[in-house]
mmCIF file of the C-alpha atoms, coordinates in Angstrom:
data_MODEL
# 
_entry.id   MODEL 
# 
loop_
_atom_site.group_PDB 
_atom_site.id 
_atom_site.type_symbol 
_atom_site.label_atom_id 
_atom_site.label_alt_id 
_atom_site.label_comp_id 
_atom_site.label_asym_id 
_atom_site.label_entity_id 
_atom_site.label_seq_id 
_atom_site.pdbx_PDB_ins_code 
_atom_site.Cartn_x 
_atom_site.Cartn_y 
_atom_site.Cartn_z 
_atom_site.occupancy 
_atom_site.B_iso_or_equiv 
_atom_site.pdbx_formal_charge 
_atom_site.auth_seq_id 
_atom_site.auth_comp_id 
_atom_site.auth_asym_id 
_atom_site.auth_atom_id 
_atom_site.pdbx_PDB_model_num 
ATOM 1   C CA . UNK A 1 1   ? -38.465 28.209 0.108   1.00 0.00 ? 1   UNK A CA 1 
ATOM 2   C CA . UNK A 1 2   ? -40.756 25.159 -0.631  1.00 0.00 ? 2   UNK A CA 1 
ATOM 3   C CA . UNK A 1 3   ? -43.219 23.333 1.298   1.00 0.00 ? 3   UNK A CA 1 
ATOM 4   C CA . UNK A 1 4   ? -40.484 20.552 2.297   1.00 0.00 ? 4   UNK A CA 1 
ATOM 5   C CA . UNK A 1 5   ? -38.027 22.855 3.418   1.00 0.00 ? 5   UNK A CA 1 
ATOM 6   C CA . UNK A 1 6   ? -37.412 23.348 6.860   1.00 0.00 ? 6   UNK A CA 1 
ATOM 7   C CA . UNK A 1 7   ? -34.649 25.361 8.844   1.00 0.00 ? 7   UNK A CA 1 
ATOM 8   C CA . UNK A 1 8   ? -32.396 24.387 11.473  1.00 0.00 ? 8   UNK A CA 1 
ATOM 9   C CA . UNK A 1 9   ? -30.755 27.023 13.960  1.00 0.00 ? 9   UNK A CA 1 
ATOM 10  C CA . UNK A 1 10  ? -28.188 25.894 16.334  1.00 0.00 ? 10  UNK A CA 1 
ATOM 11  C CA . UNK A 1 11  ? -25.916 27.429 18.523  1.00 0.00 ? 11  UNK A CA 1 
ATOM 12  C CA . UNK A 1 12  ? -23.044 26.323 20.519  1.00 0.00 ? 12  UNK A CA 1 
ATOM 13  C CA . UNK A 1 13  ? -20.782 27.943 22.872  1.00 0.00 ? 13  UNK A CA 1 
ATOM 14  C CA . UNK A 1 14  ? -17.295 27.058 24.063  1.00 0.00 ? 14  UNK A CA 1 
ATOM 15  C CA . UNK A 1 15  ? -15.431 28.368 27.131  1.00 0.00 ? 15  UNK A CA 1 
ATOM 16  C CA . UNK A 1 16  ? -11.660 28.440 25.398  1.00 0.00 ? 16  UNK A CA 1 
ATOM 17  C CA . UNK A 1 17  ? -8.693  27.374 27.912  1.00 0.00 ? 17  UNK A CA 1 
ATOM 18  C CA . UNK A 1 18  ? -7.994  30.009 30.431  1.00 0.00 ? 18  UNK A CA 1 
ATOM 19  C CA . UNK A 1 19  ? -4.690  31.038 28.913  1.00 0.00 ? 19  UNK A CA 1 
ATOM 20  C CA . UNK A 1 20  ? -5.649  31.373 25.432  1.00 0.00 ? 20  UNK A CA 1 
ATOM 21  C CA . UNK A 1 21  ? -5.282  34.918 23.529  1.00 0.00 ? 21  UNK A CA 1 
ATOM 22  C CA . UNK A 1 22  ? -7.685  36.388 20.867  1.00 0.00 ? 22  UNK A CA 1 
ATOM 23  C CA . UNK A 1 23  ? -4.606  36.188 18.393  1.00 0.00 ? 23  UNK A CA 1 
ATOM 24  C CA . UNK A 1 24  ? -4.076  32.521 18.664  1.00 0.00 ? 24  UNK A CA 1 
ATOM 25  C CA . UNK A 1 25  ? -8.030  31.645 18.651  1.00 0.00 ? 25  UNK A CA 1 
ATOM 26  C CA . UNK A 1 26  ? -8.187  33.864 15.559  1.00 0.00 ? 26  UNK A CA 1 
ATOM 27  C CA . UNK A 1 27  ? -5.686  32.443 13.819  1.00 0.00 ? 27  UNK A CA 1 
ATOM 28  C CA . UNK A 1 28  ? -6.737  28.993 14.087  1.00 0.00 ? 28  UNK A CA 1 
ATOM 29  C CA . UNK A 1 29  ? -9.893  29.956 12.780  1.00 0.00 ? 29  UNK A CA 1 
ATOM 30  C CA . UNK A 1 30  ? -8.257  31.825 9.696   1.00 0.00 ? 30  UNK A CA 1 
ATOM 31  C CA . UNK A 1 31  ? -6.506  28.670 9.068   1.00 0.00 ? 31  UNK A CA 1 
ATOM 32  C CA . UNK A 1 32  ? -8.694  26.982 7.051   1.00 0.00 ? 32  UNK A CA 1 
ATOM 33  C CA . UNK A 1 33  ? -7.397  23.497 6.397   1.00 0.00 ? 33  UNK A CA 1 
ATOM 34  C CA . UNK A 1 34  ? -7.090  23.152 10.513  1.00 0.00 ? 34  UNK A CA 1 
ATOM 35  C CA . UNK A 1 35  ? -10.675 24.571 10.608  1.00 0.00 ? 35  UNK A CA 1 
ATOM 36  C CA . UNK A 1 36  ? -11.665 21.812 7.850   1.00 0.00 ? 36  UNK A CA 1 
ATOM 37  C CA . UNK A 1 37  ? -9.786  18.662 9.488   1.00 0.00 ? 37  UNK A CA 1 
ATOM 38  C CA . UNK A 1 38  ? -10.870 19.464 12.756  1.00 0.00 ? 38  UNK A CA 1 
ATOM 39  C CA . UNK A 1 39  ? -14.379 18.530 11.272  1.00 0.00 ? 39  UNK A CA 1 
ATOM 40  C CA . UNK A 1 40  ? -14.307 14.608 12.237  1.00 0.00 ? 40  UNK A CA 1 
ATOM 41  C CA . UNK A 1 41  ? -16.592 14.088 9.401   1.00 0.00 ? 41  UNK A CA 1 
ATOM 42  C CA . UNK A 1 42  ? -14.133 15.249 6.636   1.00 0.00 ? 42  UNK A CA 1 
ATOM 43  C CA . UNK A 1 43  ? -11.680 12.927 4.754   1.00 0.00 ? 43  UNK A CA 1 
ATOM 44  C CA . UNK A 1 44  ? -10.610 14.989 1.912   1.00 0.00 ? 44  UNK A CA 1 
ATOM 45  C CA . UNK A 1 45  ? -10.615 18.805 1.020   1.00 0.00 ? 45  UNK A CA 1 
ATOM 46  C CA . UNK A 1 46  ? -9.355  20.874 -1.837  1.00 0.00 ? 46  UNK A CA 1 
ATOM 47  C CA . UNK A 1 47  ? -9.084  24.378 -2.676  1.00 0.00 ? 47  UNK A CA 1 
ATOM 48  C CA . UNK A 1 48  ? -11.692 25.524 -5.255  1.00 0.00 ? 48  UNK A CA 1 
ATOM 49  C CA . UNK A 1 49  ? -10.268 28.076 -7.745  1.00 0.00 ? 49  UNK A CA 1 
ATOM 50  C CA . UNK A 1 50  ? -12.826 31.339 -8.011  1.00 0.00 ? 50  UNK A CA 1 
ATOM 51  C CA . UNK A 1 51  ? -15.228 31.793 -10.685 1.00 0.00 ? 51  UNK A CA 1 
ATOM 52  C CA . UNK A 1 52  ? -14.726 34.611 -13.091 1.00 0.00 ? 52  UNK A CA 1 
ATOM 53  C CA . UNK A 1 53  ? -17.769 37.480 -13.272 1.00 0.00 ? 53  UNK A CA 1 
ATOM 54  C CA . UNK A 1 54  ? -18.867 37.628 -16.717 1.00 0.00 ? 54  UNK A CA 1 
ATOM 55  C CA . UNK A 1 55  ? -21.820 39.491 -18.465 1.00 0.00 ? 55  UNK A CA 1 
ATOM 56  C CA . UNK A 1 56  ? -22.894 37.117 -20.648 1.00 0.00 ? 56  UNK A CA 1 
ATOM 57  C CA . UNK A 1 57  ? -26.630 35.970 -19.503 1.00 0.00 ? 57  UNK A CA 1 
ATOM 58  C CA . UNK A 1 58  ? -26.352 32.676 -19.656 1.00 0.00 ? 58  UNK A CA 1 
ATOM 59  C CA . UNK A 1 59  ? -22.943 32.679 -17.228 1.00 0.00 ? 59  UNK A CA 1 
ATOM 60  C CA . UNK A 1 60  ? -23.467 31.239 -13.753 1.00 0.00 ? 60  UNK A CA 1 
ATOM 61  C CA . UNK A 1 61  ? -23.973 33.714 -11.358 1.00 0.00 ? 61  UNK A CA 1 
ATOM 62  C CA . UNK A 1 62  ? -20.730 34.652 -9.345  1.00 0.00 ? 62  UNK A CA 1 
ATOM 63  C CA . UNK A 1 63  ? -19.810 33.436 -6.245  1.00 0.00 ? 63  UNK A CA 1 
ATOM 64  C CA . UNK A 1 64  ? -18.593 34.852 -2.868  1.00 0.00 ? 64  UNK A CA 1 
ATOM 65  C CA . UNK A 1 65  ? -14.988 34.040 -3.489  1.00 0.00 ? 65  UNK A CA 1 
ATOM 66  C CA . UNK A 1 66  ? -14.715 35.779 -7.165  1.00 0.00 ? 66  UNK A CA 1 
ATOM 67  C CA . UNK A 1 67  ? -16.594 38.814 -5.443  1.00 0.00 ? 67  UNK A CA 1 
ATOM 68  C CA . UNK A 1 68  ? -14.939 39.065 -2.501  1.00 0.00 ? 68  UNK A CA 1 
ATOM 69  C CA . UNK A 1 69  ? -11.405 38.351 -2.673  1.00 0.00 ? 69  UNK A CA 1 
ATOM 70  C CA . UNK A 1 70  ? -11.251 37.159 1.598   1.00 0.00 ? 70  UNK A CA 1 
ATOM 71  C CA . UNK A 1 71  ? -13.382 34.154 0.762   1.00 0.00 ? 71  UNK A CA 1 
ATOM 72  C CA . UNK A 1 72  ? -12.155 30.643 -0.363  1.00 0.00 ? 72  UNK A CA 1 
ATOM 73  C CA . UNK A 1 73  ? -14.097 28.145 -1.534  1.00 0.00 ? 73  UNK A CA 1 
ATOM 74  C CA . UNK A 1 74  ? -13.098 24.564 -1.000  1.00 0.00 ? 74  UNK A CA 1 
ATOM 75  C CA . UNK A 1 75  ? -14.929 21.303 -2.173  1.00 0.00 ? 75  UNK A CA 1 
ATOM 76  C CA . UNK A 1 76  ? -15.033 18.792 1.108   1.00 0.00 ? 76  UNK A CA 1 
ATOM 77  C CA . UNK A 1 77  ? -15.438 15.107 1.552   1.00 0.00 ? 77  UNK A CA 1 
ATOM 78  C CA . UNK A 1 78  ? -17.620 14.189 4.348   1.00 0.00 ? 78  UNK A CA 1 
ATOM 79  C CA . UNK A 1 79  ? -17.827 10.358 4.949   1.00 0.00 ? 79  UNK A CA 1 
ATOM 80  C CA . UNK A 1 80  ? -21.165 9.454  6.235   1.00 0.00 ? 80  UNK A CA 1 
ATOM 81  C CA . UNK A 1 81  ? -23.364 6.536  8.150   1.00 0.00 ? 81  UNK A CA 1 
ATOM 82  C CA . UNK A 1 82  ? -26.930 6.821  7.262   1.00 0.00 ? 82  UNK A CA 1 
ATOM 83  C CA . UNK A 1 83  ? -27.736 3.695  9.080   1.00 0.00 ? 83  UNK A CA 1 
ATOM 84  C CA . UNK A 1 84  ? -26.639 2.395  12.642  1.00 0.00 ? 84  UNK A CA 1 
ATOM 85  C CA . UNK A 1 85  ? -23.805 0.322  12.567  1.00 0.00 ? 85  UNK A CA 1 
ATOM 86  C CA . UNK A 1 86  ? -22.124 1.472  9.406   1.00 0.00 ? 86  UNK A CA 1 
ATOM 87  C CA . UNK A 1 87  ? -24.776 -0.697 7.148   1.00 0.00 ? 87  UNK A CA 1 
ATOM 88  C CA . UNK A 1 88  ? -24.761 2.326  4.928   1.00 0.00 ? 88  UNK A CA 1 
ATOM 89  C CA . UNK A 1 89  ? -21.424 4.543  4.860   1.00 0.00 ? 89  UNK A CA 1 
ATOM 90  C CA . UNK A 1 90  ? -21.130 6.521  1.556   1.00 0.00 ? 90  UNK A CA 1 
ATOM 91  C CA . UNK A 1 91  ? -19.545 9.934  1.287   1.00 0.00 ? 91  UNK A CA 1 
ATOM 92  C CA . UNK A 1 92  ? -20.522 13.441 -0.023  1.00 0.00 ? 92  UNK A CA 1 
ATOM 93  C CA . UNK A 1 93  ? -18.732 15.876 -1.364  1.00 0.00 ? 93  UNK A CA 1 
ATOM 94  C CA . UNK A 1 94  ? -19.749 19.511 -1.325  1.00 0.00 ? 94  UNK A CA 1 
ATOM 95  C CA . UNK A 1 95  ? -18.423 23.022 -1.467  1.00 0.00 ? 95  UNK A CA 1 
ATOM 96  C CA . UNK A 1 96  ? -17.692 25.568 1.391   1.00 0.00 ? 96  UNK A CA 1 
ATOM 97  C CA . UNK A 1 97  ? -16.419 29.040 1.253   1.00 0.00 ? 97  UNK A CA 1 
ATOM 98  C CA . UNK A 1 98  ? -14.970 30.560 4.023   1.00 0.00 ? 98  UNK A CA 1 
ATOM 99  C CA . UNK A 1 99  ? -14.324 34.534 4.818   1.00 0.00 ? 99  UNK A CA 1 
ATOM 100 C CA . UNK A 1 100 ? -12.269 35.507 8.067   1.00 0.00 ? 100 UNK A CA 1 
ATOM 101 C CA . UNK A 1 101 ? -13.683 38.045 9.935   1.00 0.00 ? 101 UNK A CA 1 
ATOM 102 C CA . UNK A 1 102 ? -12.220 40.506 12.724  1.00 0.00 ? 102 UNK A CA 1 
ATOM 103 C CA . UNK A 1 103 ? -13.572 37.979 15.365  1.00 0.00 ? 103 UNK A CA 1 
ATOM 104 C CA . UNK A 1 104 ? -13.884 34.860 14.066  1.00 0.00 ? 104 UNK A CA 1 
ATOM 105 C CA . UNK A 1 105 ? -15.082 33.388 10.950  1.00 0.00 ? 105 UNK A CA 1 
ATOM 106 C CA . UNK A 1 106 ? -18.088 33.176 8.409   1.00 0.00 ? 106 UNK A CA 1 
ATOM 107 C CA . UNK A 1 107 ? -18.675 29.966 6.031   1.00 0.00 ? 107 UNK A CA 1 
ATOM 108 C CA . UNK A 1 108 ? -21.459 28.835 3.953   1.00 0.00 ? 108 UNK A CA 1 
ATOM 109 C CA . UNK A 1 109 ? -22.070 25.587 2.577   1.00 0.00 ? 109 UNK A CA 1 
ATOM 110 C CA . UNK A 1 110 ? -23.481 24.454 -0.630  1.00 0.00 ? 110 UNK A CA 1 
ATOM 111 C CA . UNK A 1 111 ? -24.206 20.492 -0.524  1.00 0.00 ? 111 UNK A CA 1 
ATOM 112 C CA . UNK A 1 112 ? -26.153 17.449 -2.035  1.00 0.00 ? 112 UNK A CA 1 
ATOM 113 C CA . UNK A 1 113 ? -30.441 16.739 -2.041  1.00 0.00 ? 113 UNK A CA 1 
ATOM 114 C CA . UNK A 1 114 ? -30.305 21.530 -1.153  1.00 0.00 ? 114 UNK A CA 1 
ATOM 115 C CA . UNK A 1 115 ? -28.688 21.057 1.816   1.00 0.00 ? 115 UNK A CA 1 
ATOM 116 C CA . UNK A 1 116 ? -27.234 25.057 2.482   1.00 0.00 ? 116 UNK A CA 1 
ATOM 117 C CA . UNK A 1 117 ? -25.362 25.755 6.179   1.00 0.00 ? 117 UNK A CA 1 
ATOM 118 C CA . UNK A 1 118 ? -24.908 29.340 6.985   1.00 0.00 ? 118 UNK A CA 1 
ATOM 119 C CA . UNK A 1 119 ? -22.417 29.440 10.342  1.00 0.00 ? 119 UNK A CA 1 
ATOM 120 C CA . UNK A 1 120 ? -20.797 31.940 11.938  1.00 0.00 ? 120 UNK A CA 1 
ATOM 121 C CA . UNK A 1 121 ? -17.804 31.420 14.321  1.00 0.00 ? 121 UNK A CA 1 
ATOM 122 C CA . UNK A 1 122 ? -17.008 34.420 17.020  1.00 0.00 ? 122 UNK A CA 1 
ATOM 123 C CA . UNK A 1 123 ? -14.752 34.975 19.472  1.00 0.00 ? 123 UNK A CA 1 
ATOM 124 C CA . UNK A 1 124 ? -16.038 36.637 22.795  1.00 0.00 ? 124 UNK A CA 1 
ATOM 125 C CA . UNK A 1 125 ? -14.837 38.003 25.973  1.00 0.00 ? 125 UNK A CA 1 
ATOM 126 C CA . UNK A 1 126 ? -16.740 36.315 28.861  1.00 0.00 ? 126 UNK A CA 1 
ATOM 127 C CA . UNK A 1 127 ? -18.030 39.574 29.796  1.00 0.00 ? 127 UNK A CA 1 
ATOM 128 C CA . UNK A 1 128 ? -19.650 39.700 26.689  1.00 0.00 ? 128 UNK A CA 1 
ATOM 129 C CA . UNK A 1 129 ? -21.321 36.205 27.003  1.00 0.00 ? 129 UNK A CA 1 
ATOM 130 C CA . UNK A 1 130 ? -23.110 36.924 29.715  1.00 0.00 ? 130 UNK A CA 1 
ATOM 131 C CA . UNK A 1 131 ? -24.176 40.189 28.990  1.00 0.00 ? 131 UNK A CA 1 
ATOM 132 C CA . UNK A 1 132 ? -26.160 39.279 25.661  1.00 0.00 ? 132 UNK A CA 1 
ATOM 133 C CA . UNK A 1 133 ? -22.789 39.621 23.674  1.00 0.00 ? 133 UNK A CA 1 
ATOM 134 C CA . UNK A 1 134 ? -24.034 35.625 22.161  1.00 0.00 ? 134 UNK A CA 1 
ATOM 135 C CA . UNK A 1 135 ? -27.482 34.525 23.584  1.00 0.00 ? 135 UNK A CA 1 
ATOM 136 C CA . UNK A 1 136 ? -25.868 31.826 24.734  1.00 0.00 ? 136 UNK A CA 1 
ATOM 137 C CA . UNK A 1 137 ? -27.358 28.272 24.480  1.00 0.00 ? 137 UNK A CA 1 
ATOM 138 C CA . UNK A 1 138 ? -25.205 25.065 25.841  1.00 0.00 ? 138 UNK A CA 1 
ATOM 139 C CA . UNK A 1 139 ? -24.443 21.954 23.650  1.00 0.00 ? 139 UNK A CA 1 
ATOM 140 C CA . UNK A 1 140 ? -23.000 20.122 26.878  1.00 0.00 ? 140 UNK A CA 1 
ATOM 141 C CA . UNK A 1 141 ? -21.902 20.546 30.495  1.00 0.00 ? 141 UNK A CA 1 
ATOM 142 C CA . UNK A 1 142 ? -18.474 22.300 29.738  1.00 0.00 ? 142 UNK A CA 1 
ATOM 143 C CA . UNK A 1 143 ? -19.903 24.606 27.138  1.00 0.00 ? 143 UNK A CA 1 
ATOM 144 C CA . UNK A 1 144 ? -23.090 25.277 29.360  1.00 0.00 ? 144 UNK A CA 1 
ATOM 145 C CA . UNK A 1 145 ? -20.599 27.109 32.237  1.00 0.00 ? 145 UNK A CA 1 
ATOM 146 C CA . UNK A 1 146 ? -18.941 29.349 29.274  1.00 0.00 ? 146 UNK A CA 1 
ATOM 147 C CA . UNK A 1 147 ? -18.431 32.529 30.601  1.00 0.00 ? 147 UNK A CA 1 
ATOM 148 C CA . UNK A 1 148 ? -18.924 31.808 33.613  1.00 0.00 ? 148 UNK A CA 1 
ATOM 149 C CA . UNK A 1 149 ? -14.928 32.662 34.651  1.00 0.00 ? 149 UNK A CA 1 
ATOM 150 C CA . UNK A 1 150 ? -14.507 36.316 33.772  1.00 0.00 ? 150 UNK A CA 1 
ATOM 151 C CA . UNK A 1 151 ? -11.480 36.867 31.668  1.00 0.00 ? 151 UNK A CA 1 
ATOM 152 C CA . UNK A 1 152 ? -11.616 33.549 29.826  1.00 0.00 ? 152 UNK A CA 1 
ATOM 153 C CA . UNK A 1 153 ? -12.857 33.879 25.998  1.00 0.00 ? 153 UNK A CA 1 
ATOM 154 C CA . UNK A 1 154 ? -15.767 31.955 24.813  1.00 0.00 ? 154 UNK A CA 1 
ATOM 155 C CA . UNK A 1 155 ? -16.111 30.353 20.838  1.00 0.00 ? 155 UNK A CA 1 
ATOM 156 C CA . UNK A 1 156 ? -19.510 30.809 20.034  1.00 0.00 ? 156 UNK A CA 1 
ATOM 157 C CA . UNK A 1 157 ? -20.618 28.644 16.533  1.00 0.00 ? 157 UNK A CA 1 
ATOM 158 C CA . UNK A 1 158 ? -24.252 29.969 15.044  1.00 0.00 ? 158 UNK A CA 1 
ATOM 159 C CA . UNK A 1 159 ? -25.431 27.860 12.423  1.00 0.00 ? 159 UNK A CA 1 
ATOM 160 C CA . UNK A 1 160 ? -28.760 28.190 9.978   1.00 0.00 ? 160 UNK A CA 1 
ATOM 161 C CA . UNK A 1 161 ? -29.307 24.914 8.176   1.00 0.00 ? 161 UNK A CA 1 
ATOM 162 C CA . UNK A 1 162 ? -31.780 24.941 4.584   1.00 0.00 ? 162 UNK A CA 1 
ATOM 163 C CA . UNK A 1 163 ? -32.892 21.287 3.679   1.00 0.00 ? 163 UNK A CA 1 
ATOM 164 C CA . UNK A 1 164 ? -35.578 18.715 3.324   1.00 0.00 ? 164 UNK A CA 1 
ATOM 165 C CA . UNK A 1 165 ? -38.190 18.529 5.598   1.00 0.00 ? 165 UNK A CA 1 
ATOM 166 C CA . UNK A 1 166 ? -37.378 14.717 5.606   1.00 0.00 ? 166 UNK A CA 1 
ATOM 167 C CA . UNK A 1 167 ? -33.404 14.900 5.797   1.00 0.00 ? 167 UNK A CA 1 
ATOM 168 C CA . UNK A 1 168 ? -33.655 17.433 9.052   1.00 0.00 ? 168 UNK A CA 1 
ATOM 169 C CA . UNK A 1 169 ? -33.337 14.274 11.560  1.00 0.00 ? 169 UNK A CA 1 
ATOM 170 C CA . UNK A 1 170 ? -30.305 13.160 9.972   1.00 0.00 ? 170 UNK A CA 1 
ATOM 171 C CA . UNK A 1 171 ? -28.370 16.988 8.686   1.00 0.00 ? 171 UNK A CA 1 
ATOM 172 C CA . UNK A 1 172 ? -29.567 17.836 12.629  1.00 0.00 ? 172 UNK A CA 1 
ATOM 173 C CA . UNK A 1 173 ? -27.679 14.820 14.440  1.00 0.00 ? 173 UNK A CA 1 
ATOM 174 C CA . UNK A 1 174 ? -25.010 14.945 12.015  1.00 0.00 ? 174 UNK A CA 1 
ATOM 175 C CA . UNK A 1 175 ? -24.199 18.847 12.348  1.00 0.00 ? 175 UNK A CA 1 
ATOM 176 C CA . UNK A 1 176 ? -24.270 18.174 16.570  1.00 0.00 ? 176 UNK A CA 1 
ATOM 177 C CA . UNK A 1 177 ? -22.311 15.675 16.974  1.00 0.00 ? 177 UNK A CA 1 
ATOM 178 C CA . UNK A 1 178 ? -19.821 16.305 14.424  1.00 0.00 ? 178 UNK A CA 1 
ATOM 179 C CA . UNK A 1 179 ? -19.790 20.364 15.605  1.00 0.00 ? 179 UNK A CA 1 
ATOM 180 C CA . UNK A 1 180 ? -19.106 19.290 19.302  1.00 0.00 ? 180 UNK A CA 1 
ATOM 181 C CA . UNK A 1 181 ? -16.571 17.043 18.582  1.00 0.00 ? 181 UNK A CA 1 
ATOM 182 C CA . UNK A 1 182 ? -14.622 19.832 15.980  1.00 0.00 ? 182 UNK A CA 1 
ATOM 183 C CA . UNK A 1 183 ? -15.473 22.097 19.193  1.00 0.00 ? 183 UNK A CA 1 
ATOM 184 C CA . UNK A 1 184 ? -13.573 19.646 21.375  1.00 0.00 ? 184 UNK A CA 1 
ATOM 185 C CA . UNK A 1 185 ? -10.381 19.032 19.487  1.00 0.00 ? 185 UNK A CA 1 
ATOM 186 C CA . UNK A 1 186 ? -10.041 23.058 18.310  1.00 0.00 ? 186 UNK A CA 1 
ATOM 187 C CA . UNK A 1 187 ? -10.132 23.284 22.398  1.00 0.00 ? 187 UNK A CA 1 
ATOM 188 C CA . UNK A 1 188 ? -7.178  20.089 22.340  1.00 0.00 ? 188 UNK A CA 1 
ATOM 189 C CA . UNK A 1 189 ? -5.403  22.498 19.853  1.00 0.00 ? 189 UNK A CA 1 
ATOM 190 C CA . UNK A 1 190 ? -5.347  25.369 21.555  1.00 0.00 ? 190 UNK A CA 1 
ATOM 191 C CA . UNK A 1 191 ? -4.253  23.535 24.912  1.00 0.00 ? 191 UNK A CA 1 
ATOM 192 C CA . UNK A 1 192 ? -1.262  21.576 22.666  1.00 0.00 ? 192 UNK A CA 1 
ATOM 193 C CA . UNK A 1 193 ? -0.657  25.253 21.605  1.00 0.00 ? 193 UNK A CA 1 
ATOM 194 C CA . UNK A 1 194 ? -0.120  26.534 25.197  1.00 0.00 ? 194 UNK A CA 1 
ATOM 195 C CA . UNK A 1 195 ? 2.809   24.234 26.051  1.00 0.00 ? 195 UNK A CA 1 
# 
């Protein structure tokens, strides 16, 4: 790591709706493309195909998805306001591979000026919350009383954020508000799911 790179850990917790089953929460998070347009940011995605290994030197080193056939890599389309009142909206493409888990999901993301996000996405029993099961930290009121209703299941998001020492105002507002609003509407999803 340079000088001018910094790191940015965040981690946000979500009490899920009281009715809401480990299957369902899983399987929204294996679903990639909800996962991806939940992301308010996000105006276009594709699937990436993988990268074949070779053993020539000068090859590009592998990635995740051609080593481990449970990722997929997609290239996303953030749009983006780098200046109050949209005096400077551009957008930024980037790559993200995903890998489902047995409680949740794992994704890393590769974009623009070495901007890397590692994040993790579990699924926890409230029991588990509040026994050190997440180290839980609140993004807002509703997420700060997660767990606090045993039998309910808590989303807990860890992130770990590589950039610029100058760009970590702007990738650390960014990944907040954007992350509690995707935390928000997977919550709307799961309640639409329910009836």
């Amino acid at each position: 790591m340079s000088v001018f790179q910094t790191t940015i850990t965040t981690s946000t917790t979500t009490r899920l709706p009281p009715k809401t089953t480990l299957p369902q929460v899983l399987s929204l998070l294996h679903d990639h493309p909800a996962m991806i347009t939940l992301n308010p940011l996000v105006v276009d995605y594709r699937v990436q195909p993988p990268l074949v290994s070779t053993t020539t030197a000068s090859s590009q080193p592998a990635t995740p998805s051609s080593i481990n056939p449970t990722t997929t890599t997609y290239s996303i389309t953030d749009a983006l306001s780098y200046l109050p009142f949209h005096l400077w909206d551009t957008t930024v493409t980037y790559t993200a591979e995903f890998e489902d888990t047995d409680d949740g999901l794992k994704t890393l993301v590769h974009a623009p000026a070495g901007l890397e996000i590692d994040g993790v996405w579990r699924v926890i029993g409230s029991a588990d919350a509040q026994h050190g099961g997440g180290g839980m930290q609140a993004g807002n009121g509703e997420q700060a009383s997660a767990g606090t209703q045993t039998g309910c299941l808590v989303l807990e998001e860890r992130t770990t954020a590589t950039c610029n020492v100058f760009l970590k105002p702007f990738v650390q507002g960014t990944m907040k508000k954007s992350h509690d609003e995707l935390h928000k509407r997977l919550v709307e999803r799961l309640q639409e799911g329910q009836k």
